[in-house]
PDB file of C-alpha atoms and ligand atoms in Angstrom:
ATOM      1  CA  MET U 118     -14.809 -36.007   1.917  1.00 98.00           C
ATOM      2  CA  LYS U 119     -15.955 -34.094   4.969  1.00 98.00           C
ATOM      3  CA  ILE U 120     -19.283 -32.267   4.707  1.00 98.00           C
ATOM      4  CA  PHE U 121     -19.854 -29.117   6.763  1.00 98.00           C
ATOM      5  CA  ARG U 122     -23.273 -27.532   7.072  1.00 98.00           C
ATOM      6  CA  CYS U 123     -22.543 -25.091   9.903  1.00 98.00           C
ATOM      7  CA  VAL U 124     -20.068 -22.227  10.031  1.00 98.00           C
ATOM      8  CA  SER U 125     -19.142 -23.178  13.603  1.00 98.00           C
ATOM      9  CA  ASP U 126     -18.222 -26.753  12.589  1.00 98.00           C
ATOM     10  CA  TRP U 127     -15.939 -25.443   9.861  1.00 98.00           C
ATOM     11  CA  LYS U 128     -14.323 -22.915  12.212  1.00 98.00           C
ATOM     12  CA  ASN U 129     -13.698 -25.688  14.769  1.00 98.00           C
ATOM     13  CA  PHE U 130     -12.115 -27.814  12.055  1.00 98.00           C
ATOM     14  CA  LEU U 131      -9.835 -25.071  10.631  1.00 98.00           C
ATOM     15  CA  PRO U 132      -7.020 -25.370  13.240  1.00 98.00           C
ATOM     16  CA  SER U 133      -6.484 -29.012  12.239  1.00 98.00           C
ATOM     17  CA  ILE U 134      -5.386 -27.953   8.717  1.00 98.00           C
ATOM     18  CA  LYS U 135      -3.516 -24.814   9.710  1.00 93.00           C
ATOM     19  CA  ASN U 136      -0.264 -25.874   8.019  1.00 94.00           C
ATOM     20  CA  ARG U 137      -1.928 -26.602   4.700  1.00 98.00           C
ATOM     21  CA  SER U 138      -2.697 -24.228   1.859  1.00 98.00           C
ATOM     22  CA  ILE U 139      -6.477 -24.045   1.466  1.00 98.00           C
ATOM     23  CA  GLY U 140      -7.940 -23.776  -2.033  1.00 98.00           C
ATOM     24  CA  PHE U 141     -11.588 -22.737  -2.246  1.00 99.00           C
ATOM     25  CA  VAL U 142     -14.089 -23.190  -5.099  1.00 99.00           C
ATOM     26  CA  PRO U 143     -17.453 -21.486  -4.488  1.00 98.00           C
ATOM     27  CA  THR U 144     -20.319 -22.848  -6.594  1.00 98.00           C
ATOM     28  CA  MET U 145     -24.091 -22.957  -6.776  1.00 97.00           C
ATOM     29  CA  GLY U 146     -24.067 -26.696  -7.408  1.00 97.00           C
ATOM     30  CA  ALA U 147     -25.440 -28.749 -10.312  1.00 95.00           C
ATOM     31  CA  LEU U 148     -21.777 -29.474 -10.874  1.00 97.00           C
ATOM     32  CA  HIS U 149     -20.295 -30.169 -14.309  1.00 97.00           C
ATOM     33  CA  GLN U 150     -16.832 -30.550 -15.797  1.00 98.00           C
ATOM     34  CA  GLY U 151     -16.330 -26.762 -15.721  1.00 98.00           C
ATOM     35  CA  HIS U 152     -16.644 -26.753 -11.938  1.00 98.00           C
ATOM     36  CA  LEU U 153     -14.562 -29.912 -11.632  1.00 98.00           C
ATOM     37  CA  SER U 154     -11.731 -28.353 -13.655  1.00 98.00           C
ATOM     38  CA  LEU U 155     -11.520 -25.673 -10.955  1.00 98.00           C
ATOM     39  CA  VAL U 156     -11.466 -28.332  -8.239  1.00 98.00           C
ATOM     40  CA  ARG U 157      -8.733 -30.284 -10.049  1.00 98.00           C
ATOM     41  CA  LYS U 158      -6.606 -27.161 -10.438  1.00 98.00           C
ATOM     42  CA  ALA U 159      -7.141 -26.309  -6.775  1.00 98.00           C
ATOM     43  CA  LYS U 160      -6.123 -29.865  -5.842  1.00 98.00           C
ATOM     44  CA  ARG U 161      -2.872 -29.503  -7.781  1.00 98.00           C
ATOM     45  CA  GLU U 162      -2.028 -26.205  -6.101  1.00 98.00           C
ATOM     46  CA  ASN U 163      -3.147 -26.730  -2.481  1.00 98.00           C
ATOM     47  CA  GLY U 164      -2.925 -29.205   0.373  1.00 98.00           C
ATOM     48  CA  PHE U 165      -6.630 -28.926   1.146  1.00 98.00           C
ATOM     49  CA  VAL U 166      -9.543 -28.130  -1.163  1.00 98.00           C
ATOM     50  CA  VAL U 167     -12.995 -27.035  -0.101  1.00 98.00           C
ATOM     51  CA  VAL U 168     -15.949 -26.526  -2.432  1.00 99.00           C
ATOM     52  CA  SER U 169     -19.084 -24.713  -1.373  1.00 98.00           C
ATOM     53  CA  ILE U 170     -22.531 -25.300  -2.816  1.00 98.00           C
ATOM     54  CA  PHE U 171     -24.883 -22.477  -2.025  1.00 98.00           C
ATOM     55  CA  VAL U 172     -27.611 -21.088  -4.276  1.00 97.00           C
ATOM     56  CA  ASN U 173     -27.391 -17.511  -3.133  1.00 97.00           C
ATOM     57  CA  PRO U 174     -30.825 -15.840  -3.016  1.00 96.00           C
ATOM     58  CA  THR U 175     -29.449 -12.281  -2.946  1.00 96.00           C
ATOM     59  CA  GLN U 176     -27.871 -12.507  -6.408  1.00 95.00           C
ATOM     60  CA  PHE U 177     -31.060 -13.508  -8.231  1.00 93.00           C
ATOM     61  CA  ASN U 178     -33.026 -10.546  -9.493  1.00 86.00           C
ATOM     62  CA  ASP U 179     -35.571 -12.950 -10.980  1.00 87.00           C
ATOM     63  CA  LYS U 180     -37.407 -15.048  -8.397  1.00 90.00           C
ATOM     64  CA  GLU U 181     -38.459 -17.646 -10.984  1.00 89.00           C
ATOM     65  CA  ASP U 182     -34.815 -18.107 -11.972  1.00 86.00           C
ATOM     66  CA  TYR U 183     -33.918 -18.703  -8.306  1.00 93.00           C
ATOM     67  CA  LEU U 184     -36.723 -21.196  -7.806  1.00 93.00           C
ATOM     68  CA  ASN U 185     -35.865 -23.020 -11.053  1.00 88.00           C
ATOM     69  CA  TYR U 186     -32.137 -23.189 -10.333  1.00 90.00           C
ATOM     70  CA  PRO U 187     -31.151 -26.869 -10.622  1.00 91.00           C
ATOM     71  CA  VAL U 188     -30.322 -28.741  -7.409  1.00 95.00           C
ATOM     72  CA  THR U 189     -28.514 -32.079  -7.751  1.00 96.00           C
ATOM     73  CA  THR U 190     -26.775 -32.393  -4.389  1.00 97.00           C
ATOM     74  CA  GLU U 191     -26.375 -36.185  -4.219  1.00 98.00           C
ATOM     75  CA  GLN U 192     -24.847 -36.286  -7.682  1.00 98.00           C
ATOM     76  CA  ASP U 193     -22.611 -33.304  -6.811  1.00 98.00           C
ATOM     77  CA  ILE U 194     -21.299 -35.104  -3.720  1.00 98.00           C
ATOM     78  CA  ALA U 195     -20.451 -38.186  -5.797  1.00 98.00           C
ATOM     79  CA  LEU U 196     -18.575 -36.061  -8.371  1.00 98.00           C
ATOM     80  CA  LEU U 197     -16.632 -34.203  -5.682  1.00 98.00           C
ATOM     81  CA  LYS U 198     -15.605 -37.482  -4.045  1.00 98.00           C
ATOM     82  CA  LYS U 199     -14.392 -38.722  -7.427  1.00 98.00           C
ATOM     83  CA  VAL U 200     -12.019 -35.760  -7.843  1.00 98.00           C
ATOM     84  CA  ARG U 201     -10.873 -36.207  -4.229  1.00 98.00           C
ATOM     85  CA  CYS U 202     -12.195 -32.913  -2.971  1.00 98.00           C
ATOM     86  CA  ASN U 203     -11.355 -32.700   0.758  1.00 98.00           C
ATOM     87  CA  ALA U 204     -14.411 -30.877   2.035  1.00 98.00           C
ATOM     88  CA  LEU U 205     -17.812 -29.620   0.989  1.00 98.00           C
ATOM     89  CA  PHE U 206     -19.413 -26.607   2.642  1.00 98.00           C
ATOM     90  CA  LEU U 207     -23.174 -26.919   2.243  1.00 98.00           C
ATOM     91  CA  PRO U 208     -24.762 -24.178   4.319  1.00 98.00           C
ATOM     92  CA  THR U 209     -28.401 -23.183   4.682  1.00 97.00           C
ATOM     93  CA  VAL U 210     -29.541 -19.641   3.852  1.00 97.00           C
ATOM     94  CA  GLN U 211     -29.828 -19.032   7.610  1.00 97.00           C
ATOM     95  CA  GLU U 212     -26.133 -19.955   8.132  1.00 98.00           C
ATOM     96  CA  ILE U 213     -24.973 -17.408   5.565  1.00 98.00           C
ATOM     97  CA  TYR U 214     -27.536 -14.724   6.375  1.00 97.00           C
ATOM     98  CA  PRO U 215     -28.206 -15.086  10.134  1.00 96.00           C
ATOM     99  CA  ASN U 216     -29.529 -11.514  10.258  1.00 96.00           C
ATOM    100  CA  GLY U 217     -31.783 -11.873   7.226  1.00 94.00           C
ATOM    101  CA  LEU U 218     -31.391 -11.112   3.549  1.00 94.00           C
ATOM    102  CA  ASN U 219     -31.707  -7.360   3.893  1.00 90.00           C
ATOM    103  CA  GLU U 220     -28.469  -6.763   5.813  1.00 90.00           C
ATOM    104  CA  LYS U 221     -26.219  -4.978   3.314  1.00 85.00           C
ATOM    105  CA  ASP U 222     -22.866  -3.228   3.211  1.00 86.00           C
ATOM    106  CA  PRO U 223     -22.434  -2.855  -0.541  1.00 88.00           C
ATOM    107  CA  LEU U 224     -19.226  -1.774  -2.191  1.00 94.00           C
ATOM    108  CA  ASP U 225     -19.281   0.530  -5.182  1.00 95.00           C
ATOM    109  CA  PHE U 226     -17.694  -1.240  -8.139  1.00 97.00           C
ATOM    110  CA  GLY U 227     -18.670   1.598 -10.474  1.00 96.00           C
ATOM    111  CA  PHE U 228     -18.903   0.959 -14.190  1.00 97.00           C
ATOM    112  CA  LEU U 229     -17.507  -2.578 -13.837  1.00 97.00           C
ATOM    113  CA  ALA U 230     -20.699  -3.686 -12.081  1.00 97.00           C
ATOM    114  CA  SER U 231     -23.239  -1.402 -13.750  1.00 97.00           C
ATOM    115  CA  THR U 232     -22.567  -2.421 -17.346  1.00 98.00           C
ATOM    116  CA  LEU U 233     -23.452  -5.635 -19.274  1.00 98.00           C
ATOM    117  CA  GLU U 234     -24.752  -8.160 -16.696  1.00 97.00           C
ATOM    118  CA  GLY U 235     -25.181  -5.278 -14.226  1.00 96.00           C
ATOM    119  CA  GLU U 236     -27.528  -3.570 -16.643  1.00 96.00           C
ATOM    120  CA  HIS U 237     -29.533  -6.706 -17.404  1.00 95.00           C
ATOM    121  CA  ARG U 238     -29.571  -8.156 -13.872  1.00 94.00           C
ATOM    122  CA  PRO U 239     -29.899  -5.219 -11.459  1.00 93.00           C
ATOM    123  CA  GLY U 240     -28.573  -6.083  -7.995  1.00 92.00           C
ATOM    124  CA  HIS U 241     -26.934  -9.288  -9.192  1.00 94.00           C
ATOM    125  CA  PHE U 242     -23.336  -8.254  -8.545  1.00 96.00           C
ATOM    126  CA  ALA U 243     -24.104  -6.664  -5.165  1.00 96.00           C
ATOM    127  CA  GLY U 244     -25.579 -10.014  -4.079  1.00 96.00           C
ATOM    128  CA  MET U 245     -22.731 -11.988  -5.622  1.00 97.00           C
ATOM    129  CA  ALA U 246     -20.042  -9.829  -3.964  1.00 97.00           C
ATOM    130  CA  GLN U 247     -21.898 -10.060  -0.659  1.00 97.00           C
ATOM    131  CA  VAL U 248     -21.943 -13.846  -0.655  1.00 98.00           C
ATOM    132  CA  VAL U 249     -18.364 -14.214  -1.917  1.00 98.00           C
ATOM    133  CA  GLU U 250     -17.129 -11.934   0.871  1.00 98.00           C
ATOM    134  CA  ARG U 251     -19.114 -13.860   3.494  1.00 98.00           C
ATOM    135  CA  LEU U 252     -17.843 -17.196   2.174  1.00 98.00           C
ATOM    136  CA  LEU U 253     -14.237 -15.951   2.153  1.00 98.00           C
ATOM    137  CA  ARG U 254     -14.520 -14.757   5.763  1.00 98.00           C
ATOM    138  CA  ILE U 255     -15.955 -18.136   6.760  1.00 98.00           C
ATOM    139  CA  ILE U 256     -13.638 -20.436   4.798  1.00 98.00           C
ATOM    140  CA  GLU U 257     -10.425 -18.349   5.148  1.00 98.00           C
ATOM    141  CA  PRO U 258      -8.778 -19.829   2.032  1.00 98.00           C
ATOM    142  CA  HIS U 259      -5.345 -18.916   0.673  1.00 98.00           C
ATOM    143  CA  LYS U 260      -6.457 -19.285  -2.937  1.00 98.00           C
ATOM    144  CA  LEU U 261      -9.845 -18.698  -4.517  1.00 98.00           C
ATOM    145  CA  TYR U 262     -10.672 -20.424  -7.816  1.00 99.00           C
ATOM    146  CA  MET U 263     -13.198 -18.805 -10.146  1.00 98.00           C
ATOM    147  CA  GLY U 264     -14.057 -19.366 -13.782  1.00 98.00           C
ATOM    148  CA  LEU U 265     -13.553 -16.899 -16.607  1.00 98.00           C
ATOM    149  CA  LYS U 266     -16.885 -18.171 -17.948  1.00 98.00           C
ATOM    150  CA  ASP U 267     -18.267 -15.476 -15.634  1.00 98.00           C
ATOM    151  CA  TYR U 268     -15.786 -12.879 -16.853  1.00 98.00           C
ATOM    152  CA  GLN U 269     -17.371  -9.790 -15.311  1.00 98.00           C
ATOM    153  CA  GLN U 270     -17.870 -11.624 -12.013  1.00 98.00           C
ATOM    154  CA  ALA U 271     -14.154 -12.513 -11.878  1.00 98.00           C
ATOM    155  CA  LEU U 272     -13.159  -8.859 -12.451  1.00 98.00           C
ATOM    156  CA  ILE U 273     -15.526  -7.711  -9.707  1.00 98.00           C
ATOM    157  CA  VAL U 274     -14.270 -10.324  -7.236  1.00 98.00           C
ATOM    158  CA  GLU U 275     -10.742  -9.107  -7.986  1.00 98.00           C
ATOM    159  CA  GLN U 276     -11.880  -5.607  -6.989  1.00 98.00           C
ATOM    160  CA  LEU U 277     -13.711  -6.936  -3.929  1.00 98.00           C
ATOM    161  CA  ILE U 278     -10.520  -8.584  -2.685  1.00 98.00           C
ATOM    162  CA  LYS U 279      -8.570  -5.357  -3.217  1.00 98.00           C
ATOM    163  CA  LYS U 280     -11.143  -3.014  -1.702  1.00 97.00           C
ATOM    164  CA  ARG U 281     -11.789  -5.156   1.376  1.00 97.00           C
ATOM    165  CA  ASN U 282      -8.116  -6.097   1.638  1.00 98.00           C
ATOM    166  CA  LEU U 283      -8.950  -9.802   1.888  1.00 98.00           C
ATOM    167  CA  PRO U 284      -5.924 -12.106   2.338  1.00 98.00           C
ATOM    168  CA  VAL U 285      -6.643 -14.389  -0.614  1.00 98.00           C
ATOM    169  CA  GLN U 286      -5.265 -14.851  -4.112  1.00 98.00           C
ATOM    170  CA  LEU U 287      -7.785 -15.075  -6.944  1.00 98.00           C
ATOM    171  CA  ILE U 288      -6.993 -17.705  -9.572  1.00 98.00           C
ATOM    172  CA  LYS U 289      -9.001 -17.161 -12.766  1.00 98.00           C
ATOM    173  CA  CYS U 290      -9.580 -20.414 -14.634  1.00 98.00           C
ATOM    174  CA  THR U 291     -10.296 -21.000 -18.325  1.00 98.00           C
ATOM    175  CA  THR U 292     -13.769 -21.856 -19.588  1.00 98.00           C
ATOM    176  CA  VAL U 293     -14.515 -25.525 -20.198  1.00 98.00           C
ATOM    177  CA  ARG U 294     -16.682 -26.164 -23.268  1.00 98.00           C
ATOM    178  CA  GLU U 295     -18.763 -28.936 -24.776  1.00 98.00           C
ATOM    179  CA  ALA U 296     -17.520 -30.474 -28.046  1.00 98.00           C
ATOM    180  CA  ASP U 297     -19.594 -28.011 -30.115  1.00 97.00           C
ATOM    181  CA  GLY U 298     -18.192 -25.019 -28.198  1.00 98.00           C
ATOM    182  CA  LEU U 299     -21.097 -24.384 -25.811  1.00 98.00           C
ATOM    183  CA  ALA U 300     -19.698 -23.186 -22.484  1.00 98.00           C
ATOM    184  CA  MET U 301     -20.592 -25.655 -19.757  1.00 98.00           C
ATOM    185  CA  SER U 302     -23.183 -24.249 -17.383  1.00 97.00           C
ATOM    186  CA  SER U 303     -25.532 -25.621 -14.758  1.00 93.00           C
ATOM    187  CA  ARG U 304     -28.343 -24.021 -16.741  1.00 93.00           C
ATOM    188  CA  ASN U 305     -27.616 -26.154 -19.808  1.00 95.00           C
ATOM    189  CA  ILE U 306     -29.600 -29.031 -18.298  1.00 92.00           C
ATOM    190  CA  ARG U 307     -32.703 -26.875 -18.647  1.00 92.00           C
ATOM    191  CA  LEU U 308     -32.288 -26.679 -22.446  1.00 96.00           C
ATOM    192  CA  ASN U 309     -34.533 -28.953 -24.488  1.00 95.00           C
ATOM    193  CA  GLN U 310     -33.138 -30.775 -27.502  1.00 96.00           C
ATOM    194  CA  SER U 311     -33.721 -28.041 -30.072  1.00 95.00           C
ATOM    195  CA  SER U 312     -32.557 -25.253 -27.712  1.00 97.00           C
ATOM    196  CA  ARG U 313     -29.446 -27.247 -26.920  1.00 97.00           C
ATOM    197  CA  ALA U 314     -28.603 -27.469 -30.641  1.00 96.00           C
ATOM    198  CA  VAL U 315     -29.108 -23.723 -31.112  1.00 97.00           C
ATOM    199  CA  ALA U 316     -27.161 -22.811 -27.950  1.00 98.00           C
ATOM    200  CA  ALA U 317     -23.858 -23.549 -29.678  1.00 98.00           C
ATOM    201  CA  GLN U 318     -24.474 -20.441 -31.831  1.00 98.00           C
ATOM    202  CA  LEU U 319     -23.514 -18.224 -28.887  1.00 98.00           C
ATOM    203  CA  SER U 320     -19.910 -19.412 -28.714  1.00 98.00           C
ATOM    204  CA  LYS U 321     -19.767 -19.678 -32.515  1.00 98.00           C
ATOM    205  CA  THR U 322     -20.624 -15.966 -32.660  1.00 98.00           C
ATOM    206  CA  LEU U 323     -17.888 -15.106 -30.160  1.00 98.00           C
ATOM    207  CA  PHE U 324     -15.291 -17.145 -32.041  1.00 98.00           C
ATOM    208  CA  PHE U 325     -16.407 -15.493 -35.307  1.00 98.00           C
ATOM    209  CA  ILE U 326     -15.766 -12.056 -33.752  1.00 98.00           C
ATOM    210  CA  LYS U 327     -12.405 -13.194 -32.394  1.00 98.00           C
ATOM    211  CA  ARG U 328     -11.289 -14.552 -35.800  1.00 98.00           C
ATOM    212  CA  LYS U 329     -12.385 -11.356 -37.547  1.00 97.00           C
ATOM    213  CA  ILE U 330     -10.509  -9.123 -35.113  1.00 97.00           C
ATOM    214  CA  TYR U 331      -7.368 -11.251 -35.377  1.00 96.00           C
ATOM    215  CA  SER U 332      -7.455 -11.053 -39.160  1.00 95.00           C
ATOM    216  CA  LEU U 333      -8.098  -7.288 -39.148  1.00 94.00           C
ATOM    217  CA  ARG U 334      -5.147  -6.842 -36.826  1.00 94.00           C
ATOM    218  CA  LYS U 335      -2.987  -8.992 -39.046  1.00 94.00           C
ATOM    219  CA  GLU U 336      -3.933  -7.063 -42.186  1.00 93.00           C
ATOM    220  CA  ASN U 337      -3.820  -3.762 -40.279  1.00 91.00           C
ATOM    221  CA  ASN U 338      -7.188  -3.116 -41.915  1.00 88.00           C
ATOM    222  CA  LYS U 339      -8.678   0.116 -40.577  1.00 88.00           C
ATOM    223  CA  ASN U 340     -11.637   0.139 -42.974  1.00 91.00           C
ATOM    224  CA  VAL U 341     -13.753  -2.287 -40.973  1.00 93.00           C
ATOM    225  CA  THR U 342     -14.854  -1.233 -37.489  1.00 93.00           C
ATOM    226  CA  ILE U 343     -15.567  -3.384 -34.451  1.00 94.00           C
ATOM    227  CA  GLU U 344     -19.128  -2.100 -34.619  1.00 95.00           C
ATOM    228  CA  GLU U 345     -19.519  -3.508 -38.145  1.00 96.00           C
ATOM    229  CA  ILE U 346     -18.238  -6.912 -37.036  1.00 96.00           C
ATOM    230  CA  VAL U 347     -20.629  -6.944 -34.086  1.00 97.00           C
ATOM    231  CA  GLN U 348     -23.561  -5.958 -36.338  1.00 97.00           C
ATOM    232  CA  LYS U 349     -22.705  -8.792 -38.708  1.00 97.00           C
ATOM    233  CA  ALA U 350     -22.567 -11.217 -35.777  1.00 97.00           C
ATOM    234  CA  LYS U 351     -25.990 -10.007 -34.602  1.00 97.00           C
ATOM    235  CA  ARG U 352     -27.485 -10.515 -38.059  1.00 97.00           C
ATOM    236  CA  LYS U 353     -26.190 -14.099 -38.085  1.00 95.00           C
ATOM    237  CA  LEU U 354     -27.864 -14.734 -34.720  1.00 96.00           C
ATOM    238  CA  GLN U 355     -31.165 -13.233 -35.864  1.00 94.00           C
ATOM    239  CA  ARG U 356     -31.602 -16.217 -38.175  1.00 95.00           C
ATOM    240  CA  PHE U 357     -32.291 -18.345 -35.095  1.00 96.00           C
ATOM    241  CA  GLY U 358     -35.781 -17.547 -33.895  1.00 93.00           C
ATOM    242  CA  GLU U 359     -35.312 -19.249 -30.533  1.00 95.00           C
ATOM    243  CA  ILE U 360     -32.458 -16.923 -29.550  1.00 97.00           C
ATOM    244  CA  GLU U 361     -33.547 -13.822 -27.657  1.00 97.00           C
ATOM    245  CA  LEU U 362     -30.350 -11.796 -27.674  1.00 98.00           C
ATOM    246  CA  GLU U 363     -29.618  -9.460 -24.748  1.00 97.00           C
ATOM    247  CA  TYR U 364     -26.196  -8.234 -25.843  1.00 98.00           C
ATOM    248  CA  VAL U 365     -23.100  -8.978 -27.915  1.00 98.00           C
ATOM    249  CA  GLU U 366     -20.281  -6.589 -27.141  1.00 98.00           C
ATOM    250  CA  VAL U 367     -16.555  -6.209 -27.603  1.00 98.00           C
ATOM    251  CA  ARG U 368     -15.035  -4.461 -24.608  1.00 98.00           C
ATOM    252  CA  ASN U 369     -11.703  -3.663 -23.011  1.00 98.00           C
ATOM    253  CA  GLY U 370     -10.703  -6.870 -21.208  1.00 98.00           C
ATOM    254  CA  LEU U 371      -9.570  -5.098 -18.049  1.00 97.00           C
ATOM    255  CA  THR U 372     -12.113  -2.316 -17.578  1.00 97.00           C
ATOM    256  CA  LEU U 373     -15.043  -3.541 -19.714  1.00 98.00           C
ATOM    257  CA  MET U 374     -15.174  -0.051 -21.231  1.00 98.00           C
ATOM    258  CA  PRO U 375     -16.413   0.161 -24.830  1.00 97.00           C
ATOM    259  CA  VAL U 376     -13.651   0.135 -27.429  1.00 95.00           C
ATOM    260  CA  LYS U 377     -13.394   1.645 -30.870  1.00 85.00           C
ATOM    261  CA  ASP U 378     -10.069   0.322 -32.011  1.00 89.00           C
ATOM    262  CA  TYR U 379      -9.374  -3.385 -32.334  1.00 92.00           C
ATOM    263  CA  SER U 380      -5.674  -2.830 -31.623  1.00 91.00           C
ATOM    264  CA  GLU U 381      -6.428  -2.365 -27.886  1.00 93.00           C
ATOM    265  CA  LYS U 382      -5.372  -5.429 -25.856  1.00 95.00           C
ATOM    266  CA  PRO U 383      -6.771  -7.480 -24.261  1.00 97.00           C
ATOM    267  CA  LEU U 384     -10.257  -7.282 -25.660  1.00 98.00           C
ATOM    268  CA  VAL U 385     -13.129  -9.492 -24.607  1.00 98.00           C
ATOM    269  CA  ALA U 386     -16.210 -10.394 -26.627  1.00 98.00           C
ATOM    270  CA  LEU U 387     -19.216 -11.071 -24.400  1.00 98.00           C
ATOM    271  CA  ILE U 388     -22.687 -12.398 -25.087  1.00 98.00           C
ATOM    272  CA  ALA U 389     -25.915 -12.953 -23.155  1.00 98.00           C
ATOM    273  CA  ALA U 390     -29.074 -14.475 -24.575  1.00 98.00           C
ATOM    274  CA  LYS U 391     -32.172 -16.354 -23.576  1.00 97.00           C
ATOM    275  CA  ILE U 392     -32.908 -19.540 -25.451  1.00 97.00           C
ATOM    276  CA  ASN U 393     -36.457 -20.696 -24.815  1.00 92.00           C
ATOM    277  CA  GLY U 394     -36.372 -18.886 -21.492  1.00 91.00           C
ATOM    278  CA  VAL U 395     -32.975 -20.212 -20.342  1.00 93.00           C
ATOM    279  CA  ARG U 396     -30.504 -17.359 -19.882  1.00 93.00           C
ATOM    280  CA  LEU U 397     -26.943 -18.130 -20.972  1.00 97.00           C
ATOM    281  CA  ILE U 398     -23.768 -16.045 -20.963  1.00 98.00           C
ATOM    282  CA  ASP U 399     -20.369 -16.598 -22.536  1.00 98.00           C
ATOM    283  CA  ASN U 400     -17.243 -14.706 -23.543  1.00 98.00           C
ATOM    284  CA  VAL U 401     -13.917 -15.100 -25.312  1.00 98.00           C
ATOM    285  CA  ILE U 402     -10.730 -13.186 -24.622  1.00 98.00           C
ATOM    286  CA  ILE U 403      -9.077 -11.573 -27.630  1.00 98.00           C
ATOM    287  CA  SER U 404      -5.549 -11.178 -26.327  1.00 96.00           C
TER     288      SER U 404
HETATM  289  P1  AMP A  72     -21.676 -21.356 -10.596  1.00 96.01           P
HETATM  290  O1  AMP A  72     -22.000 -22.628  -9.909  1.00 96.01           O
HETATM  291  O2  AMP A  72     -22.313 -21.194 -11.934  1.00 96.01           O
HETATM  292  O3  AMP A  72     -21.833 -20.151  -9.697  1.00 96.01           O
HETATM  293  O4  AMP A  72     -20.125 -21.435 -10.919  1.00 96.01           O
HETATM  294  C1  AMP A  72     -19.175 -21.648  -9.922  1.00 96.01           C
HETATM  295  C2  AMP A  72     -17.806 -21.362 -10.470  1.00 96.01           C
HETATM  296  O5  AMP A  72     -17.532 -22.226 -11.570  1.00 96.01           O
HETATM  297  C3  AMP A  72     -17.680 -19.921 -10.998  1.00 96.01           C
HETATM  298  O6  AMP A  72     -16.414 -19.394 -10.636  1.00 96.01           O
HETATM  299  C4  AMP A  72     -17.825 -20.112 -12.473  1.00 96.01           C
HETATM  300  O7  AMP A  72     -17.187 -19.104 -13.228  1.00 96.01           O
HETATM  301  C5  AMP A  72     -17.156 -21.438 -12.681  1.00 96.01           C
HETATM  302  N1  AMP A  72     -17.608 -22.054 -13.927  1.00 96.01           N
HETATM  303  C6  AMP A  72     -18.899 -22.239 -14.314  1.00 96.01           C
HETATM  304  N2  AMP A  72     -18.942 -22.789 -15.544  1.00 96.01           N
HETATM  305  C7  AMP A  72     -17.657 -22.939 -15.945  1.00 96.01           C
HETATM  306  C8  AMP A  72     -17.031 -23.451 -17.129  1.00 96.01           C
HETATM  307  N3  AMP A  72     -17.738 -23.889 -18.157  1.00 96.01           N
HETATM  308  N4  AMP A  72     -15.681 -23.467 -17.173  1.00 96.01           N
HETATM  309  C9  AMP A  72     -14.940 -22.999 -16.146  1.00 96.01           C
HETATM  310  N5  AMP A  72     -15.467 -22.505 -15.007  1.00 96.01           N
HETATM  311  C10 AMP A  72     -16.806 -22.480 -14.904  1.00 96.01           C
END
């Protein structure tokens, strides 16, 4: 696997793979099977796969969170070699932001970026979109692989590609979970034993909501509202003292607008919570 640390080295290398389809998987490192599933899919669908590892400072609204973000580069390199990734782009902050962190040309994603994560992490999506655009202009991939684990992020990147007219196809990939349902995340390594046990409640809650909505649809039961299901889910979570819930919501799966009627399709149930200070998010699609 080739490792590139400079934009110029990558640009010099690009002509040598000009006849191959380039698949790109941007990450912040601390790689796990969720990331590797994206790399494997990209490998199946492209002649050349490049992964980037870059902990992007502009998307962290919480400095502590940025400083505590796990870095496991040597282990990441070994994992990427194992799945036969062709190249790793490992830039410094200076490479990505040569004119400093304050240079901005933000797009307006409207409600899509101001709700849910946008509300709880102000500035997060502006920073995320900024780095994804920069990485796409550097890497010049044909296909971009992103996980549905970050559902709102995937919808915003879809809009970014449209609005900036970027010549890349976004491939949204399914969430990989641990055996107990916990969505894999780089942050999971920061959970202690008891937090790790409790963390599975987040996906359990989402699957509870999904099952309830499916059965209401099946029975055509109009007496129970989505709001009542969500309230019940919240009450279940309140039993776990370690869980500091930020939101549980059922939204329209395309626009993220609030929904009243469970017959709308697709719906998505989304959750964000801190467990002993570790912030986790998850979602399930209710198609
Ligand atoms: P991150 O390193 O957290 O920025 O994630 C990099 C990419 O991997 C993003 O597109 C994520 O949505 C995706 N990803 C993270 N966790 C998972 C998972 N459990 N399953 C599938 N994709 C994931």
